[in-house]
Short mmCIF file of C-alpha atoms in Angstrom, two decimals:
data_model
loop_
_atom_site.label_atom_id
_atom_site.label_comp_id
_atom_site.label_asym_id
_atom_site.label_seq_id
_atom_site.Cartn_x
_atom_site.Cartn_y
_atom_site.Cartn_z
CA MET A 13 75.34 2.07 17.47
CA LEU A 14 73.70 1.25 14.14
CA ASN A 15 71.00 -0.77 15.90
CA ARG A 16 70.31 2.21 18.12
CA PHE A 17 69.99 4.48 15.08
CA SER A 18 67.52 2.04 13.51
CA GLN A 19 65.49 1.85 16.71
CA LEU A 20 65.39 5.64 16.99
CA ASN A 21 64.24 6.00 13.39
CA GLU A 22 61.40 3.52 13.94
CA GLU A 23 60.24 5.30 17.08
CA ILE A 24 60.42 8.69 15.36
CA GLN A 25 58.46 7.41 12.35
CA LEU A 26 55.83 5.97 14.70
CA ARG A 27 55.42 9.29 16.52
CA GLN A 28 55.30 11.20 13.21
CA THR A 29 52.57 8.85 11.93
CA GLN A 30 50.65 9.27 15.18
CA VAL A 31 50.85 13.06 14.84
CA SER A 32 49.74 13.05 11.18
CA THR A 33 46.86 10.58 11.68
CA GLY A 34 45.90 11.53 15.22
CA LYS A 35 45.65 7.81 16.05
CA GLU A 36 47.36 5.96 18.85
CA ILE A 37 47.40 2.62 17.02
CA THR A 38 48.71 2.95 13.48
CA GLN A 39 49.13 -0.78 12.88
CA SER A 40 47.97 -3.88 14.71
CA SER A 41 51.50 -4.85 15.71
CA ASP A 42 51.81 -1.71 17.85
CA LYS A 43 49.30 -2.95 20.44
CA PRO A 44 47.82 -6.28 19.31
CA ILE A 45 45.17 -6.66 22.03
CA GLU A 46 43.97 -3.07 21.78
CA ALA A 47 44.05 -3.32 17.98
CA VAL A 48 41.70 -6.32 18.02
CA LYS A 49 39.27 -4.51 20.32
CA LEU A 50 39.46 -1.39 18.17
CA SER A 51 38.85 -3.37 14.97
CA ALA A 52 35.72 -4.95 16.48
CA MET A 53 34.41 -1.56 17.55
CA GLU A 54 35.07 -0.07 14.11
CA GLU A 55 33.15 -2.95 12.53
CA ARG A 56 30.21 -2.09 14.81
CA VAL A 57 30.46 1.54 13.71
CA THR A 58 30.29 0.41 10.08
CA GLN A 59 27.34 -1.84 10.88
CA LEU A 60 25.50 1.01 12.63
CA SER A 61 26.12 3.23 9.61
CA GLY A 62 24.47 0.57 7.44
CA PHE A 63 21.48 0.43 9.78
CA GLN A 64 21.21 4.23 9.64
CA ARG A 65 21.24 4.18 5.84
CA ASN A 66 18.51 1.53 5.87
CA VAL A 67 16.38 3.59 8.25
CA ALA A 68 16.82 6.64 6.02
CA THR A 69 15.73 4.57 3.01
CA ALA A 70 12.72 3.24 4.93
CA GLN A 71 11.75 6.78 5.94
CA GLU A 72 12.04 7.94 2.33
CA ARG A 73 9.84 5.09 1.05
CA LEU A 74 7.30 5.41 3.87
CA THR A 75 7.05 9.16 3.36
CA MET A 76 6.42 8.55 -0.34
CA ALA A 77 3.81 5.91 0.53
CA ASP A 78 2.09 8.31 2.92
CA THR A 79 2.01 11.07 0.30
CA THR A 80 0.68 8.65 -2.32
CA LEU A 81 -2.06 7.33 -0.05
CA GLU A 82 -2.96 10.90 0.90
CA ASN A 83 -3.55 11.59 -2.79
CA VAL A 84 -5.60 8.39 -3.06
CA ASP A 85 -7.61 9.47 -0.03
CA ASN A 86 -8.26 12.87 -1.63
CA ILE A 87 -9.50 11.16 -4.80
CA MET A 88 -11.83 8.94 -2.78
CA THR A 89 -13.20 12.06 -1.08
CA GLN A 90 -13.97 13.47 -4.53
CA MET A 91 -15.58 10.14 -5.47
CA ARG A 92 -17.79 10.32 -2.40
CA GLU A 93 -18.85 13.84 -3.31
CA ARG A 94 -19.65 12.74 -6.88
CA VAL A 95 -21.73 9.73 -5.82
CA ILE A 96 -23.74 11.89 -3.42
CA ALA A 97 -24.33 14.42 -6.19
CA ALA A 98 -25.27 11.69 -8.69
CA ASN A 99 -28.01 10.41 -6.37
CA ASN A 100 -29.87 13.69 -6.83
CA ASP A 101 -33.14 12.92 -8.63
CA THR A 102 -32.96 16.24 -10.48
CA PHE A 103 -29.80 15.25 -12.34
CA SER A 104 -30.34 14.66 -16.06
CA GLU A 105 -28.59 12.12 -18.25
CA PRO A 106 -26.04 14.73 -19.49
CA ASP A 107 -25.30 15.60 -15.85
CA LEU A 108 -24.62 11.95 -15.08
CA ASP A 109 -22.45 11.61 -18.20
CA ALA A 110 -20.36 14.57 -17.05
CA ILE A 111 -19.82 12.93 -13.66
CA ARG A 112 -18.97 9.64 -15.36
CA VAL A 113 -16.26 11.31 -17.47
CA GLU A 114 -14.80 12.96 -14.39
CA VAL A 115 -14.86 9.75 -12.34
CA SER A 116 -13.19 7.86 -15.21
CA GLU A 117 -10.31 10.35 -15.11
CA LEU A 118 -10.04 9.96 -11.34
CA ARG A 119 -10.00 6.20 -11.78
CA ASP A 120 -7.03 6.43 -14.16
CA ALA A 121 -5.28 8.65 -11.62
CA LEU A 122 -5.80 5.95 -8.98
CA VAL A 123 -4.14 3.34 -11.19
CA GLY A 124 -1.19 5.68 -11.68
CA LEU A 125 -0.83 6.26 -7.94
CA ALA A 126 -1.01 2.52 -7.25
CA ASN A 127 1.92 2.09 -9.68
CA THR A 128 4.07 4.73 -7.94
CA ARG A 129 7.81 4.06 -8.10
CA THR A 130 10.61 5.13 -5.78
CA PRO A 131 13.46 7.38 -7.03
CA ASP A 132 15.51 4.25 -7.78
CA GLY A 133 12.71 2.85 -9.95
CA GLN A 134 11.22 0.23 -7.60
CA ALA A 135 7.46 -0.31 -7.44
CA LEU A 136 6.28 1.05 -4.09
CA PHE A 137 3.24 -1.22 -3.76
CA GLY A 138 4.38 -4.37 -5.58
CA GLY A 139 5.58 -6.44 -2.64
CA TYR A 140 8.83 -8.23 -3.49
CA ASN A 141 8.16 -7.79 -7.23
CA THR A 142 9.59 -4.29 -7.34
CA ASP A 143 10.68 -4.34 -11.00
CA LEU A 144 7.31 -4.88 -12.68
CA GLN A 145 4.21 -2.70 -12.92
CA PRO A 146 2.06 -4.17 -10.13
CA PHE A 147 -1.36 -2.92 -11.30
CA ARG A 148 -2.24 -3.53 -14.93
CA GLU A 149 -5.50 -3.26 -16.81
CA GLY A 150 -6.52 -6.38 -18.72
CA THR A 151 -8.28 -6.60 -22.06
CA ASP A 152 -11.59 -6.78 -20.21
CA GLY A 153 -10.89 -3.44 -18.51
CA HIS A 154 -10.40 -5.12 -15.14
CA VAL A 155 -7.38 -3.94 -13.12
CA ASN A 156 -5.29 -6.92 -11.95
CA TYR A 157 -2.61 -7.06 -9.28
CA LEU A 158 0.61 -8.61 -10.60
CA GLY A 159 2.67 -8.10 -7.46
CA ASP A 160 2.90 -10.55 -4.59
CA GLY A 161 1.99 -10.62 -0.93
CA GLY A 162 5.53 -9.91 0.23
CA GLN A 163 6.40 -7.16 2.69
CA HIS A 164 9.56 -5.25 1.73
CA THR A 165 11.71 -4.66 4.83
CA LEU A 166 15.21 -3.41 5.71
CA ALA A 167 17.42 -4.23 8.70
CA ALA A 168 17.28 -1.38 11.24
CA SER A 169 19.28 -3.12 13.99
CA GLU A 170 20.71 -6.51 14.85
CA SER A 171 17.20 -7.75 15.70
CA MET A 172 14.78 -5.35 13.95
CA ARG A 173 13.55 -5.08 10.37
CA LEU A 174 11.51 -2.07 9.31
CA PRO A 175 8.71 -2.36 6.70
CA THR A 176 9.33 0.23 4.01
CA SER A 177 5.78 0.46 2.66
CA VAL A 178 2.47 -1.42 2.70
CA ASN A 179 1.50 -4.30 0.43
CA GLY A 180 -0.42 -3.12 -2.63
CA GLY A 181 -2.55 -6.24 -2.76
CA GLU A 182 -3.88 -5.52 0.72
CA VAL A 183 -4.33 -1.77 0.20
CA PHE A 184 -5.97 -1.70 -3.22
CA MET A 185 -7.38 -5.19 -3.78
CA GLN A 186 -8.91 -6.07 -0.39
CA ILE A 187 -11.42 -3.36 0.51
CA SER A 188 -13.77 -4.58 3.24
CA THR A 189 -17.42 -4.14 2.22
CA ASP A 190 -20.76 -5.63 3.23
CA ALA A 191 -20.39 -7.98 0.25
CA GLY A 192 -16.93 -9.12 1.34
CA SER A 193 -13.48 -8.15 0.12
CA GLN A 194 -13.49 -6.18 -3.16
CA SER A 195 -10.94 -4.35 -5.28
CA LEU A 196 -10.80 -0.57 -5.06
CA PHE A 197 -10.76 -0.44 -8.85
CA ASP A 198 -13.78 -2.76 -9.13
CA ILE A 199 -15.65 -0.46 -6.74
CA VAL A 200 -14.82 2.58 -8.85
CA ASP A 201 -15.66 0.71 -12.06
CA SER A 202 -18.99 -0.23 -10.46
CA PHE A 203 -19.70 3.47 -9.85
CA ILE A 204 -18.84 4.29 -13.47
CA ALA A 205 -21.11 1.47 -14.71
CA ALA A 206 -23.96 2.65 -12.49
CA LEU A 207 -23.60 6.15 -13.93
CA SER A 208 -23.76 4.68 -17.44
CA THR A 209 -27.02 2.79 -16.84
CA ALA A 210 -28.82 5.02 -14.33
CA ALA A 211 -30.87 6.90 -16.92
CA SER A 212 -32.13 3.77 -18.72
CA HIS A 213 -32.82 1.42 -15.81
CA GLU A 214 -35.10 1.41 -12.77
CA ASP A 215 -34.76 -0.05 -9.30
CA THR A 216 -38.54 -0.43 -8.84
CA LEU A 217 -41.40 -1.77 -10.99
CA VAL A 218 -44.94 -0.57 -10.28
CA ALA A 219 -48.36 -1.57 -11.69
CA THR A 220 -51.73 -0.07 -10.79
CA GLU A 221 -54.03 -1.63 -13.39
CA ARG A 222 -56.16 -4.71 -12.70
CA GLU A 223 -54.73 -6.35 -15.81
CA GLY A 224 -51.64 -6.97 -13.72
CA MET A 225 -47.98 -7.00 -14.62
CA PHE A 226 -46.13 -9.16 -17.18
CA LEU A 227 -42.44 -9.72 -16.48
CA ARG A 228 -39.49 -11.49 -18.05
CA ILE A 229 -36.48 -12.61 -16.03
CA ASN A 230 -33.26 -12.08 -17.98
CA ALA A 231 -30.19 -13.91 -16.67
CA ASP A 232 -27.42 -16.30 -17.63
CA ARG A 233 -27.52 -20.09 -17.32
CA THR A 234 -25.89 -20.13 -13.88
CA PRO A 235 -28.49 -20.93 -11.18
CA ARG A 236 -28.66 -18.08 -8.67
CA ASP A 237 -30.89 -17.23 -5.76
CA LEU A 238 -33.08 -14.22 -6.47
CA SER A 239 -34.80 -12.03 -3.90
CA PHE A 240 -36.92 -8.89 -4.01
CA VAL A 241 -39.50 -7.00 -1.99
CA LEU A 242 -43.05 -7.57 -3.28
CA SER A 243 -45.78 -5.15 -2.21
CA GLY A 244 -49.51 -5.56 -2.80
CA PRO A 245 -52.86 -4.58 -1.30
CA GLU A 246 -52.34 -6.85 1.73
CA GLY A 247 -48.77 -5.78 2.55
CA SER A 248 -45.10 -6.19 1.68
CA VAL A 249 -42.85 -9.24 2.01
CA SER A 250 -39.40 -10.34 0.92
CA ILE A 251 -39.59 -13.06 -1.73
CA THR A 252 -36.70 -15.47 -2.32
CA ALA A 253 -36.63 -17.85 -5.28
CA PRO A 254 -33.77 -20.38 -5.47
CA ASP A 255 -31.75 -21.46 -8.53
CA VAL A 256 -33.18 -18.96 -11.01
CA VAL A 257 -31.80 -18.97 -14.57
CA ASP A 258 -32.70 -17.08 -17.74
CA GLY A 259 -36.43 -17.32 -18.42
CA SER A 260 -37.19 -19.57 -15.45
CA HIS A 261 -40.43 -18.09 -14.18
CA SER A 262 -42.14 -21.07 -12.56
CA GLY A 263 -39.89 -21.12 -9.49
CA VAL A 264 -40.45 -17.41 -8.93
CA ALA A 265 -44.23 -17.86 -9.36
CA GLU A 266 -44.24 -20.59 -6.71
CA ALA A 267 -42.32 -18.39 -4.28
CA ILE A 268 -44.79 -15.52 -4.83
CA ASN A 269 -47.88 -17.70 -4.47
CA ALA A 270 -46.54 -19.11 -1.20
CA ARG A 271 -46.92 -15.60 0.25
CA THR A 272 -50.17 -14.53 -1.46
CA PHE A 273 -52.07 -14.27 1.82
CA GLU A 274 -49.53 -11.63 2.96
CA THR A 275 -49.47 -9.57 -0.24
CA GLY A 276 -52.73 -10.18 -2.06
CA ILE A 277 -50.72 -10.95 -5.21
CA THR A 278 -50.88 -14.14 -7.27
CA ALA A 279 -48.46 -15.28 -9.95
CA SER A 280 -48.70 -17.50 -13.01
CA VAL A 281 -46.70 -18.23 -16.15
CA SER A 282 -48.39 -17.09 -19.35
CA GLU A 283 -46.88 -17.15 -22.85
CA GLY A 284 -43.36 -17.40 -21.48
CA LEU A 285 -43.80 -14.47 -19.11
CA LEU A 286 -44.39 -14.16 -15.39
CA LYS A 287 -47.85 -12.66 -14.79
CA LEU A 288 -48.66 -10.93 -11.49
CA THR A 289 -52.19 -9.87 -10.52
CA SER A 290 -53.84 -8.45 -7.42
CA THR A 291 -57.40 -7.65 -6.37
CA THR A 292 -56.81 -3.90 -6.68
CA GLY A 293 -54.14 -3.91 -9.37
CA GLU A 294 -51.58 -2.54 -6.91
CA ILE A 295 -48.23 -4.30 -7.41
CA SER A 296 -44.69 -3.16 -6.67
CA LEU A 297 -41.31 -4.90 -6.97
CA SER A 298 -38.18 -3.36 -5.41
CA ASP A 299 -34.81 -4.16 -3.83
CA LEU A 300 -33.88 -6.83 -6.36
CA ALA A 301 -30.87 -8.83 -5.19
CA VAL A 302 -29.11 -11.59 -7.10
CA GLU A 303 -26.67 -14.10 -5.64
CA GLY A 304 -23.13 -13.23 -6.70
CA VAL A 305 -24.06 -9.83 -8.15
CA ASP A 306 -22.40 -7.31 -5.82
CA LEU A 307 -21.14 -4.71 -8.29
CA ALA A 308 -22.65 -2.74 -11.14
CA ALA A 309 -21.83 -3.70 -14.73
CA LYS A 310 -21.89 -1.66 -17.92
CA GLU A 311 -24.19 -4.33 -19.37
CA PRO A 312 -26.14 -5.89 -16.48
CA ALA A 313 -26.41 -9.65 -16.93
CA PHE A 314 -29.41 -10.01 -14.62
CA THR A 315 -32.53 -7.84 -15.12
CA ILE A 316 -36.31 -8.03 -14.97
CA THR A 317 -38.17 -6.37 -17.83
CA THR A 318 -41.85 -5.58 -18.27
CA GLY A 319 -43.75 -7.13 -21.14
CA GLY A 320 -45.67 -3.98 -21.99
CA ASP A 321 -44.87 -0.97 -24.11
CA PRO A 322 -42.67 0.84 -23.28
CA VAL A 323 -40.39 -1.81 -21.82
CA VAL A 324 -39.12 -0.92 -18.36
CA THR A 325 -35.96 -2.61 -17.11
CA MET A 326 -35.36 -3.27 -13.44
CA VAL A 327 -31.80 -3.90 -12.27
CA PRO A 328 -30.40 -5.36 -9.03
CA LYS A 329 -29.69 -3.03 -6.12
CA ALA A 330 -25.96 -3.42 -6.78
CA GLN A 331 -26.50 -1.68 -10.14
CA THR A 332 -28.12 1.42 -8.64
CA LEU A 333 -26.35 4.67 -7.83
CA SER A 334 -27.57 4.55 -4.24
CA ALA A 335 -25.71 1.26 -3.71
CA GLN A 336 -22.38 2.81 -4.74
CA LEU A 337 -22.10 5.23 -1.83
CA SER A 338 -21.46 2.64 0.88
CA LYS A 339 -18.72 0.97 -1.17
CA ILE A 340 -17.01 4.28 -1.93
CA VAL A 341 -17.17 5.16 1.77
CA ASP A 342 -15.77 1.72 2.69
CA ALA A 343 -12.90 2.21 0.25
CA GLY A 344 -12.09 5.63 1.70
CA GLN A 345 -12.07 4.21 5.22
CA ASP A 346 -9.73 1.36 4.25
CA ILE A 347 -7.33 3.79 2.56
CA ALA A 348 -7.36 5.92 5.72
CA ILE A 349 -6.50 2.81 7.77
CA SER A 350 -3.62 2.06 5.40
CA ARG A 351 -2.36 5.62 5.88
CA THR A 352 -2.52 5.10 9.63
CA THR A 353 -0.42 1.95 9.23
CA VAL A 354 2.15 3.84 7.17
CA GLY A 355 2.19 6.66 9.71
CA ALA A 356 2.81 4.23 12.57
CA ARG A 357 5.66 2.61 10.65
CA LEU A 358 7.14 6.01 9.85
CA GLN A 359 7.00 6.93 13.54
CA ARG A 360 8.71 3.66 14.40
CA ALA A 361 11.44 4.47 11.87
CA GLU A 362 11.94 7.93 13.39
CA ILE A 363 12.28 6.42 16.87
CA GLN A 364 14.83 3.91 15.58
CA GLU A 365 16.70 6.74 13.87
CA GLU A 366 17.13 8.44 17.25
CA VAL A 367 18.18 5.18 18.90
CA LEU A 368 20.82 4.54 16.24
CA ALA A 369 22.08 8.12 16.41
CA SER A 370 22.55 7.78 20.18
CA ARG A 371 24.30 4.42 19.81
CA SER A 372 26.51 5.82 17.07
CA VAL A 373 27.61 8.81 19.17
CA THR A 374 28.43 6.57 22.13
CA LEU A 375 30.33 4.03 20.03
CA GLU A 376 32.29 6.63 18.07
CA SER A 377 33.25 8.29 21.35
CA GLN A 378 34.57 4.96 22.62
CA VAL A 379 36.47 4.38 19.37
CA ASN A 380 38.00 7.84 19.52
CA GLU A 381 38.94 7.37 23.15
CA MET A 382 40.67 4.10 22.34
CA SER A 383 42.29 5.11 19.06
CA ALA A 384 43.04 8.82 19.45
CA ALA A 385 46.61 9.69 20.29
CA ASP A 386 47.59 12.09 23.09
CA LEU A 387 49.14 14.59 20.71
CA GLU A 388 50.77 16.67 23.44
CA LYS A 389 52.48 13.59 24.83
CA VAL A 390 53.40 12.25 21.39
CA ILE A 391 54.88 15.58 20.26
CA THR A 392 56.92 15.80 23.46
CA GLU A 393 58.21 12.26 22.89
CA LEU A 394 58.94 13.08 19.24
CA GLN A 395 60.96 16.15 20.19
CA SER A 396 62.89 14.13 22.77
CA LEU A 397 63.60 11.39 20.25
CA LEU A 398 64.76 13.91 17.65
CA MET A 399 67.15 15.47 20.19
CA THR A 400 68.45 12.01 21.12
CA GLN A 401 68.87 11.18 17.43
CA ASN A 402 70.76 14.42 16.83
CA ALA A 403 73.04 13.83 19.81
CA ALA A 404 73.73 10.29 18.65
CA ARG A 405 74.63 11.53 15.18
CA GLN A 406 77.08 14.06 16.60
CA ALA A 407 78.68 11.43 18.80
CA TYR A 408 78.93 9.02 15.91
CA SER A 409 80.46 11.74 13.75
CA GLN A 410 83.16 12.48 16.33
CA ILE A 411 83.94 8.79 16.75
CA GLY A 412 84.17 8.41 13.00
CA GLN A 413 86.80 11.24 12.77
CA THR A 414 89.08 9.73 15.47
CA THR A 415 92.16 7.85 14.12
CA LEU A 416 94.63 5.37 15.67
CA PHE A 417 97.18 8.12 16.13
CA ASP A 418 94.68 10.04 18.31
CA TYR A 419 94.59 7.09 20.68
CA LEU A 420 98.42 6.75 20.73
CA LYS A 421 98.96 10.31 21.86
#
């Protein structure tokens, strides 16, 4: 009888637990095989929840990256407008200074955007180095990238990892230009430098007197190839002189004299200067290009100056305002491509979000189907067990009140 009471109490407690929790299996010993299957399915539910959190994080970071690059793109549009305006011949030196000040502010804004951080304080464009400031200005004013080439990703399924941004080194430090890969900040600094020197430097030297033209080549001690367009009474040609260094005029004179029959211009070295003469006095130098000089500098290292009074300074094409437009346009195009990449990754994350949501609904339905108790059935069983327990108690009570004399009657 006591064993029966104990068994009834256990069954009643089980049904009461099932009613309160709504679960069929309250402990693994109830149904061991089903419990193992249910545990595995619940682990998959937990895993899917982790994937969903990762996708949400990726979407948050990618959305922030898209917004940041949109702001960068807007700044580059303003840069393009400013470089077009600066190429207006009617602009005075104060006008160019005003543009330079504005562009300098925009440049600082670009550095700030490149150092954007997520709400949890991680650098958005630093690769794996998310704790440091990825873009930092050195003592020379040059912006350096201190991040790495890593691609931050998060697991979005058992076999998929989603990129959560784009690498800052690729976006900001590898702009494709005609001169090769260049930094966005170097391109902007080149524009600022060109604005600083535009009023005091020329991109063409012209002589019309029969006395000719006296020139000095100013450079460093690194041999570089030099080229320019030389025009005279007989025509125009492109002159290339190899391994030119500061003050080395003889090599340039030889290159010019090798094409005299095409230009009508002869060259010689006189009193440390390069002297050019023509039969009519007509001489023009333009489109100066120097090996390794692809960006403008605040203090151009390579120039050609006239020996007369006033001194006129000719700078390489890379130093001119007109040369800045193509680089600014290239930078804007590369930023737009980076935005497209971010947009594609964001779309991929949204698709994966839908896939995970569908999987989660299906799996949770299966878990509920396996674990949920049939409350109507359980309550009916509980009521039956309670009635049985009550009847057993009454019977036990009557038996307990019966004495030996009752049996002897």
